Every structure is written in structure tokens, then in C-alpha cells.
PDB file of C-alpha atoms in Angstrom:
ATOM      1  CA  UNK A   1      99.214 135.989 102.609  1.00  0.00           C
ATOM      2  CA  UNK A   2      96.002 134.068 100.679  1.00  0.00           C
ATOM      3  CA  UNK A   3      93.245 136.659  99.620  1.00  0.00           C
ATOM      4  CA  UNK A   4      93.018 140.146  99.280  1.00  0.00           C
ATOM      5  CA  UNK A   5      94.646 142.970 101.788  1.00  0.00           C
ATOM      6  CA  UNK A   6      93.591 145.754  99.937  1.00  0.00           C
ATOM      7  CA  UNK A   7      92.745 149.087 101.037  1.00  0.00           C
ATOM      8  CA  UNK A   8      89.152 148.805  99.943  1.00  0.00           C
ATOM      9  CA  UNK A   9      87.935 145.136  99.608  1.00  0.00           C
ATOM     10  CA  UNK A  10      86.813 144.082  96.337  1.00  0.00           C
ATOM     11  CA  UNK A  11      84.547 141.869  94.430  1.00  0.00           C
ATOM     12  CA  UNK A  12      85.616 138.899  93.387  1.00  0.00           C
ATOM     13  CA  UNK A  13      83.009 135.977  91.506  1.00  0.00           C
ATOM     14  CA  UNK A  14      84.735 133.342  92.544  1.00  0.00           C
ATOM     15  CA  UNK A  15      84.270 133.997  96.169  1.00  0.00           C
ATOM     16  CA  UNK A  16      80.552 133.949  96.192  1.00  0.00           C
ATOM     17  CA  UNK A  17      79.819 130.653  94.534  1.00  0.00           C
ATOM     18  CA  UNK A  18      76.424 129.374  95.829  1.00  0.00           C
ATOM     19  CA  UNK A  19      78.141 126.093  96.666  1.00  0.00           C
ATOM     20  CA  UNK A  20      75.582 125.660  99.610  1.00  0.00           C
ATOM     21  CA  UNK A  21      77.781 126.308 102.267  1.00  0.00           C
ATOM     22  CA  UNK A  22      77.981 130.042 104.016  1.00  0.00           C
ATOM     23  CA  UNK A  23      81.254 132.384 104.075  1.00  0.00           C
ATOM     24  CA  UNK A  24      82.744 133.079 107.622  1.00  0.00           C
ATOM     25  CA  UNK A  25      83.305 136.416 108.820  1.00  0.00           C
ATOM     26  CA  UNK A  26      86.307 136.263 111.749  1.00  0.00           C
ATOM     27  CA  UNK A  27      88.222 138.072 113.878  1.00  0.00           C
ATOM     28  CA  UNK A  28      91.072 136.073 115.432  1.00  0.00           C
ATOM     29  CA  UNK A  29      92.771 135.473 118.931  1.00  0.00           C
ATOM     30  CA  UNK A  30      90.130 137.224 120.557  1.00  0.00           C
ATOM     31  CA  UNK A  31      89.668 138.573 123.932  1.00  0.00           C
ATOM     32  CA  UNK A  32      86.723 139.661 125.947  1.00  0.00           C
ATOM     33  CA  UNK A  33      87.610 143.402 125.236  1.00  0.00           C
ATOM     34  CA  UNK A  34      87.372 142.694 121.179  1.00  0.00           C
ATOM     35  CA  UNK A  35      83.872 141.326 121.994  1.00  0.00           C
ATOM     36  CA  UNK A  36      83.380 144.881 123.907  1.00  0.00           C
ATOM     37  CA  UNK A  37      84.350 146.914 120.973  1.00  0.00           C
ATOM     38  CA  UNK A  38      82.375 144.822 118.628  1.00  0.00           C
ATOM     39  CA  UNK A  39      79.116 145.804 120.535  1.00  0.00           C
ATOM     40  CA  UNK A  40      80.074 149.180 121.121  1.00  0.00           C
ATOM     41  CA  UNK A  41      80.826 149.644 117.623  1.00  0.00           C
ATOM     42  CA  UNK A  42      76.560 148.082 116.982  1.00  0.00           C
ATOM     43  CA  UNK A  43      76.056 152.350 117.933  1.00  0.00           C
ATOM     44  CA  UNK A  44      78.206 153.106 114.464  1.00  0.00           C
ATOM     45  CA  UNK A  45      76.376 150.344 112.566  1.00  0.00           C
ATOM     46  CA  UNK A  46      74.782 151.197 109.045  1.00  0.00           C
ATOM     47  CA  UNK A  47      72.099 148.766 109.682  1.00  0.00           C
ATOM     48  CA  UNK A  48      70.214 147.277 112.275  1.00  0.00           C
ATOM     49  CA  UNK A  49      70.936 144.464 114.645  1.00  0.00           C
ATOM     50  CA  UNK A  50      69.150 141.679 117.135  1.00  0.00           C
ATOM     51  CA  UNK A  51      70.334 139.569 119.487  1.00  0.00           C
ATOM     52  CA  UNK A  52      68.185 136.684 120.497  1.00  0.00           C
ATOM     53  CA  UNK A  53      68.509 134.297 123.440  1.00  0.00           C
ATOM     54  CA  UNK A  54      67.391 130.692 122.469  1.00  0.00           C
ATOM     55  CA  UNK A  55      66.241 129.010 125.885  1.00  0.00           C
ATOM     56  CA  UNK A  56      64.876 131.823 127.449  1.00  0.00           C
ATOM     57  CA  UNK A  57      63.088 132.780 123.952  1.00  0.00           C
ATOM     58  CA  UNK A  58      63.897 136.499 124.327  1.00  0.00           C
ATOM     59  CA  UNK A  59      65.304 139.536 121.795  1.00  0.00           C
ATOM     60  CA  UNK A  60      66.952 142.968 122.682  1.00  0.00           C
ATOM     61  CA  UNK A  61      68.114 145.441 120.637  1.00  0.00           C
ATOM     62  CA  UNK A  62      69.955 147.562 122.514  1.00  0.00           C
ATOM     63  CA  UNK A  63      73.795 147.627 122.957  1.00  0.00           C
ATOM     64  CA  UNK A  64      74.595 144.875 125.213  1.00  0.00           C
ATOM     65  CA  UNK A  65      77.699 144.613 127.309  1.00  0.00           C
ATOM     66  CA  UNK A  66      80.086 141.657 126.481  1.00  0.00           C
ATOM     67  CA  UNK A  67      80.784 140.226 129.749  1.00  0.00           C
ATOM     68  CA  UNK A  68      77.101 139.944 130.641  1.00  0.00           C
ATOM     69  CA  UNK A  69      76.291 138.046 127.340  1.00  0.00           C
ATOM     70  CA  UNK A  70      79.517 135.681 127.639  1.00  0.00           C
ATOM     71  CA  UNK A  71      78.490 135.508 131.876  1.00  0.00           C
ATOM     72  CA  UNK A  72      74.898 134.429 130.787  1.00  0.00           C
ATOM     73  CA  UNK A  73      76.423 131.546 128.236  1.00  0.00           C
ATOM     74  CA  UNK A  74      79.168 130.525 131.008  1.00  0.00           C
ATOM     75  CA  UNK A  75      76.381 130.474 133.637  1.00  0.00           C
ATOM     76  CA  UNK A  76      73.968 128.597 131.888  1.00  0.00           C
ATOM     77  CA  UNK A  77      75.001 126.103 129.021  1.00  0.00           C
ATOM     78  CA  UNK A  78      71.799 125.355 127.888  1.00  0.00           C
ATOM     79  CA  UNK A  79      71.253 128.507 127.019  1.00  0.00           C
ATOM     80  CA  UNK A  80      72.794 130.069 123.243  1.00  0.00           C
ATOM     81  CA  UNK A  81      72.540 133.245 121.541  1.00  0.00           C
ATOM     82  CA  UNK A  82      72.768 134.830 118.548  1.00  0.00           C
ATOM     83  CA  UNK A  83      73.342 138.076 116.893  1.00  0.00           C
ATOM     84  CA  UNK A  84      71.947 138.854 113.968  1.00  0.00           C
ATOM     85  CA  UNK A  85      73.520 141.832 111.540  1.00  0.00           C
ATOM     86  CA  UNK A  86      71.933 143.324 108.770  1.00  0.00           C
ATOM     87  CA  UNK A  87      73.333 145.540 106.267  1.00  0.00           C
ATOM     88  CA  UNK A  88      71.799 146.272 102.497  1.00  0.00           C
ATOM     89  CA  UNK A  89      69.634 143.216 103.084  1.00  0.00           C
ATOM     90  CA  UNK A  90      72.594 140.791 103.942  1.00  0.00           C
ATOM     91  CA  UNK A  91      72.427 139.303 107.358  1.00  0.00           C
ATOM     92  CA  UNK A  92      75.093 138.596 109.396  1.00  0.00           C
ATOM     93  CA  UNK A  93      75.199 136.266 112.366  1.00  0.00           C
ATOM     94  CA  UNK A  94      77.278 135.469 115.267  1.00  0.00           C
ATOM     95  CA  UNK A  95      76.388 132.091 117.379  1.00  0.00           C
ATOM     96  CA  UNK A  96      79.157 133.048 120.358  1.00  0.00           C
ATOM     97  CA  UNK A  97      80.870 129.675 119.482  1.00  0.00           C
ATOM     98  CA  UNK A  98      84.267 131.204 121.282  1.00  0.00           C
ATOM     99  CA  UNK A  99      85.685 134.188 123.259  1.00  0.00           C
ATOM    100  CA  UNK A 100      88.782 133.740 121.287  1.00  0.00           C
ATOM    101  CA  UNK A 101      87.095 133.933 117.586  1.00  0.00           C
ATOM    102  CA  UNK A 102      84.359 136.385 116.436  1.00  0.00           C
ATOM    103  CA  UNK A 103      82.750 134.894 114.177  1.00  0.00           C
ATOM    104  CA  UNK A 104      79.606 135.882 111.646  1.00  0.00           C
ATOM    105  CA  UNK A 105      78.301 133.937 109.279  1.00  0.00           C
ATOM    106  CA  UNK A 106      76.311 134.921 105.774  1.00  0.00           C
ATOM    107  CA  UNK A 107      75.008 133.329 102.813  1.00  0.00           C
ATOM    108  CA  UNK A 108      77.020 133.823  99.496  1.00  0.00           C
ATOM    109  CA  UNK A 109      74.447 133.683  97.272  1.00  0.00           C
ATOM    110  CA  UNK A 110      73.118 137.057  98.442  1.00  0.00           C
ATOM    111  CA  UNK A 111      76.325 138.283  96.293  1.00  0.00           C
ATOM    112  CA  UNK A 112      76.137 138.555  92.743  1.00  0.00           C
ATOM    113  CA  UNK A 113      78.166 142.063  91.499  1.00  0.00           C
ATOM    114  CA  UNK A 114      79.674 144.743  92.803  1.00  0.00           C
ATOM    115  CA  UNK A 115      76.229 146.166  94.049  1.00  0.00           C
ATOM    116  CA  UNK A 116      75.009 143.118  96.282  1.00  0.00           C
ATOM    117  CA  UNK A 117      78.930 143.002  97.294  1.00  0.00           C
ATOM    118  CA  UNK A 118      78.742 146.331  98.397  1.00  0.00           C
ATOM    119  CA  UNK A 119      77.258 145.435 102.100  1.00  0.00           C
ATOM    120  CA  UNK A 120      80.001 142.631 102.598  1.00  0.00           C
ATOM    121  CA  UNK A 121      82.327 145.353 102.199  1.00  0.00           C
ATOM    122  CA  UNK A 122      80.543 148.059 104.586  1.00  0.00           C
ATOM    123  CA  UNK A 123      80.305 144.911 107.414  1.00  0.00           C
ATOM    124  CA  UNK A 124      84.068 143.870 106.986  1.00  0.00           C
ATOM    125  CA  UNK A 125      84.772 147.573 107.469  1.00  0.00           C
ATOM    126  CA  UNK A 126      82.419 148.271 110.337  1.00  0.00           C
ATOM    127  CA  UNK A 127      83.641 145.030 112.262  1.00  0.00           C
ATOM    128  CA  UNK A 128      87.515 146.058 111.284  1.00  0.00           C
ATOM    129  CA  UNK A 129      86.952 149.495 112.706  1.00  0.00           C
ATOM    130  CA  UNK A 130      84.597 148.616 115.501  1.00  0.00           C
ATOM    131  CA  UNK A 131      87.670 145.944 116.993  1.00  0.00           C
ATOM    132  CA  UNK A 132      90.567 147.696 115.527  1.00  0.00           C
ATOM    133  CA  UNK A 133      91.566 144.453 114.032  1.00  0.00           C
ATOM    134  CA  UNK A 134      92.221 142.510 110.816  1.00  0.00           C
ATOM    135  CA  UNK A 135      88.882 140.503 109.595  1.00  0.00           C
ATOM    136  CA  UNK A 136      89.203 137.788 107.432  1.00  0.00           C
ATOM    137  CA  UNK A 137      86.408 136.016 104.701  1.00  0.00           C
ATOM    138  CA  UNK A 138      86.815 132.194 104.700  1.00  0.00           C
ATOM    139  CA  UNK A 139      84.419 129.229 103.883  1.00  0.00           C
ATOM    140  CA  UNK A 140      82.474 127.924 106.246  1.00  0.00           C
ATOM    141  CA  UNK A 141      84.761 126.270 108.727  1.00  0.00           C
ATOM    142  CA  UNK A 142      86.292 125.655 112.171  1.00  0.00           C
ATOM    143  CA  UNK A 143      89.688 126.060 112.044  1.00  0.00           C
ATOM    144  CA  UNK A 144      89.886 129.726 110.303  1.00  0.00           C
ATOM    145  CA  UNK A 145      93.545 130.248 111.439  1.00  0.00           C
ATOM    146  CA  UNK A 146      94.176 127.858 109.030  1.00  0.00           C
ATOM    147  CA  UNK A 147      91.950 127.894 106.242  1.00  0.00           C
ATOM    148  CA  UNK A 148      92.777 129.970 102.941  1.00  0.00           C
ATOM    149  CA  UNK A 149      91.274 133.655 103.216  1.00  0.00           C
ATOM    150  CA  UNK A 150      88.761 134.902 100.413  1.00  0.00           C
ATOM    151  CA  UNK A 151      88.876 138.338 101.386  1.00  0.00           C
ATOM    152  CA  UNK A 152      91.516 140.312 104.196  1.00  0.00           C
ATOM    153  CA  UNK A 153      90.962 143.739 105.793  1.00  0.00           C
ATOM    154  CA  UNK A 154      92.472 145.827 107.950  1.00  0.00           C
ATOM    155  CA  UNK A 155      91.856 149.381 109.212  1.00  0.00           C
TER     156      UNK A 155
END
């Protein structure tokens, strides 16, 4: 396998290049219930989160429930959301592009050492815990199944 599947991801330069595009955070071939845990797993979270509904111009910050959020989107396709992650001043964000991926997004640049790499790490973990499932780091993309991984965990 490409990338690291270590016990305890590590820093690595030459995966934060500010290249101007973003890194992808994913979980694969998911189902509604990973989306569940995911959210359930926002009461665990070492930071704080938001998720904001575009066309109805709204924010909550409770836990919400994934089948409401993915009933809203399938109801309405105007409407989009977004959750927003953040962790040692890195932010994290979903855009619900697909049941079967989750998928955040985050700018590289934010990472320069072992320090500023050190909430990449704590997300990948939370996520990998919170779904019970592998997360992988990629560049920005839309195929991640098949893109090279940066960075592999697993809990």
C-alpha cells in the first residue's frame, strides 16, 4: 500500500507542499451508518465544529443525526451543507459530496513541522475512531480509491 500505515501517523514535508491545492481527508465505501458514527463521534471531538446550511443560510452546532442531514440534501437539491472541523487552528470541512465517501478537506499550508502537524494527526485519529474505519490523506481529488495515499490510518 502507498503512504504510511503506521501506528501513530507521522510528519512528513513532502506531504504538505503549499502547491495551492488542499489535502483530502476520506473515508471509503461509505454507508449512512459511517455518516452516524462520524457525528456521534463530534461529542468526543478535541475541538469545535459547525455545520452550516447554504440556501436556507442557517448554522447549528449541536450533534445532528445523519439521515436528517442526507434527507434534507435528497429532499431539496438546491440546498448544500457543510461541516466545518476545527482542531489546533486547522479546519476541516466536509461538503456531503456522497453517502459513499466522507470526505474533509484542509489546507496544507497550515502544516509546517511536527507541531502544526500535530492536529492532522488528532483529526485522522478522531475520524478513524469515531467510524471505526481506515482514513486515508490524498490530494485534492475525485477519485480517492484510486489516487496515491499521503498518509493511512487505522484504529
Amino acid at each position: 500500500m502507498a503512504g504510511q500505515h503506521e501506528s501513530e501517523p507521522t510528519y512528513r514535508a513532502q506531504d504538505f507542499v503549499a502547491d495551492g491545492s488542499l489535502r483530502d481527508v476520506c473515508v471509503l465505501d461509505t454507508a449512512l451508518d459511517d455518516w452516524q458514527h462520524m457525528f456521534d463521534g463530534l461529542r468526543k471531538l478535541p475541538g469545535r465544529h459547525v455545520l452550516t446550511w447554504t440556501l436556507a443560510d442557517t448554522t447549528e452546532t449541536g450533534i445532528p443525526e445523519a439521515s436528517a442531514v442526507w434527507s434534507k440534501l435528497q429532499d431539496d437539491p438546491e440546498e448544500s451543507a457543510s461541516l466545518a472541523i476545527e482542531i489546533g487552528g486547522i479546519w476541516f470541512t466536509s461538503y456531503f459530496f456522497e453517502i459513499e465517501e466522507i470526505e474533509f478537506t484542509f489546507d496544507p499550508s497550515d502544516v509546517v513541522d511536527q507541531k502544526t502537524f500535530t492536529p492532522v494527526r488528532d483529526f485522522l485519529k478522531w475520524l478513524g475512531n469515531s467510524t471505526g474505519r481506515e482514513v486515508v490523506v490524498t490530494m485534492e481529488g475525485n477519485d480517492h480509491a484510486s489516487m496515491p495515499a499521503l498518509l493511512r490510518w487505522a484504529p
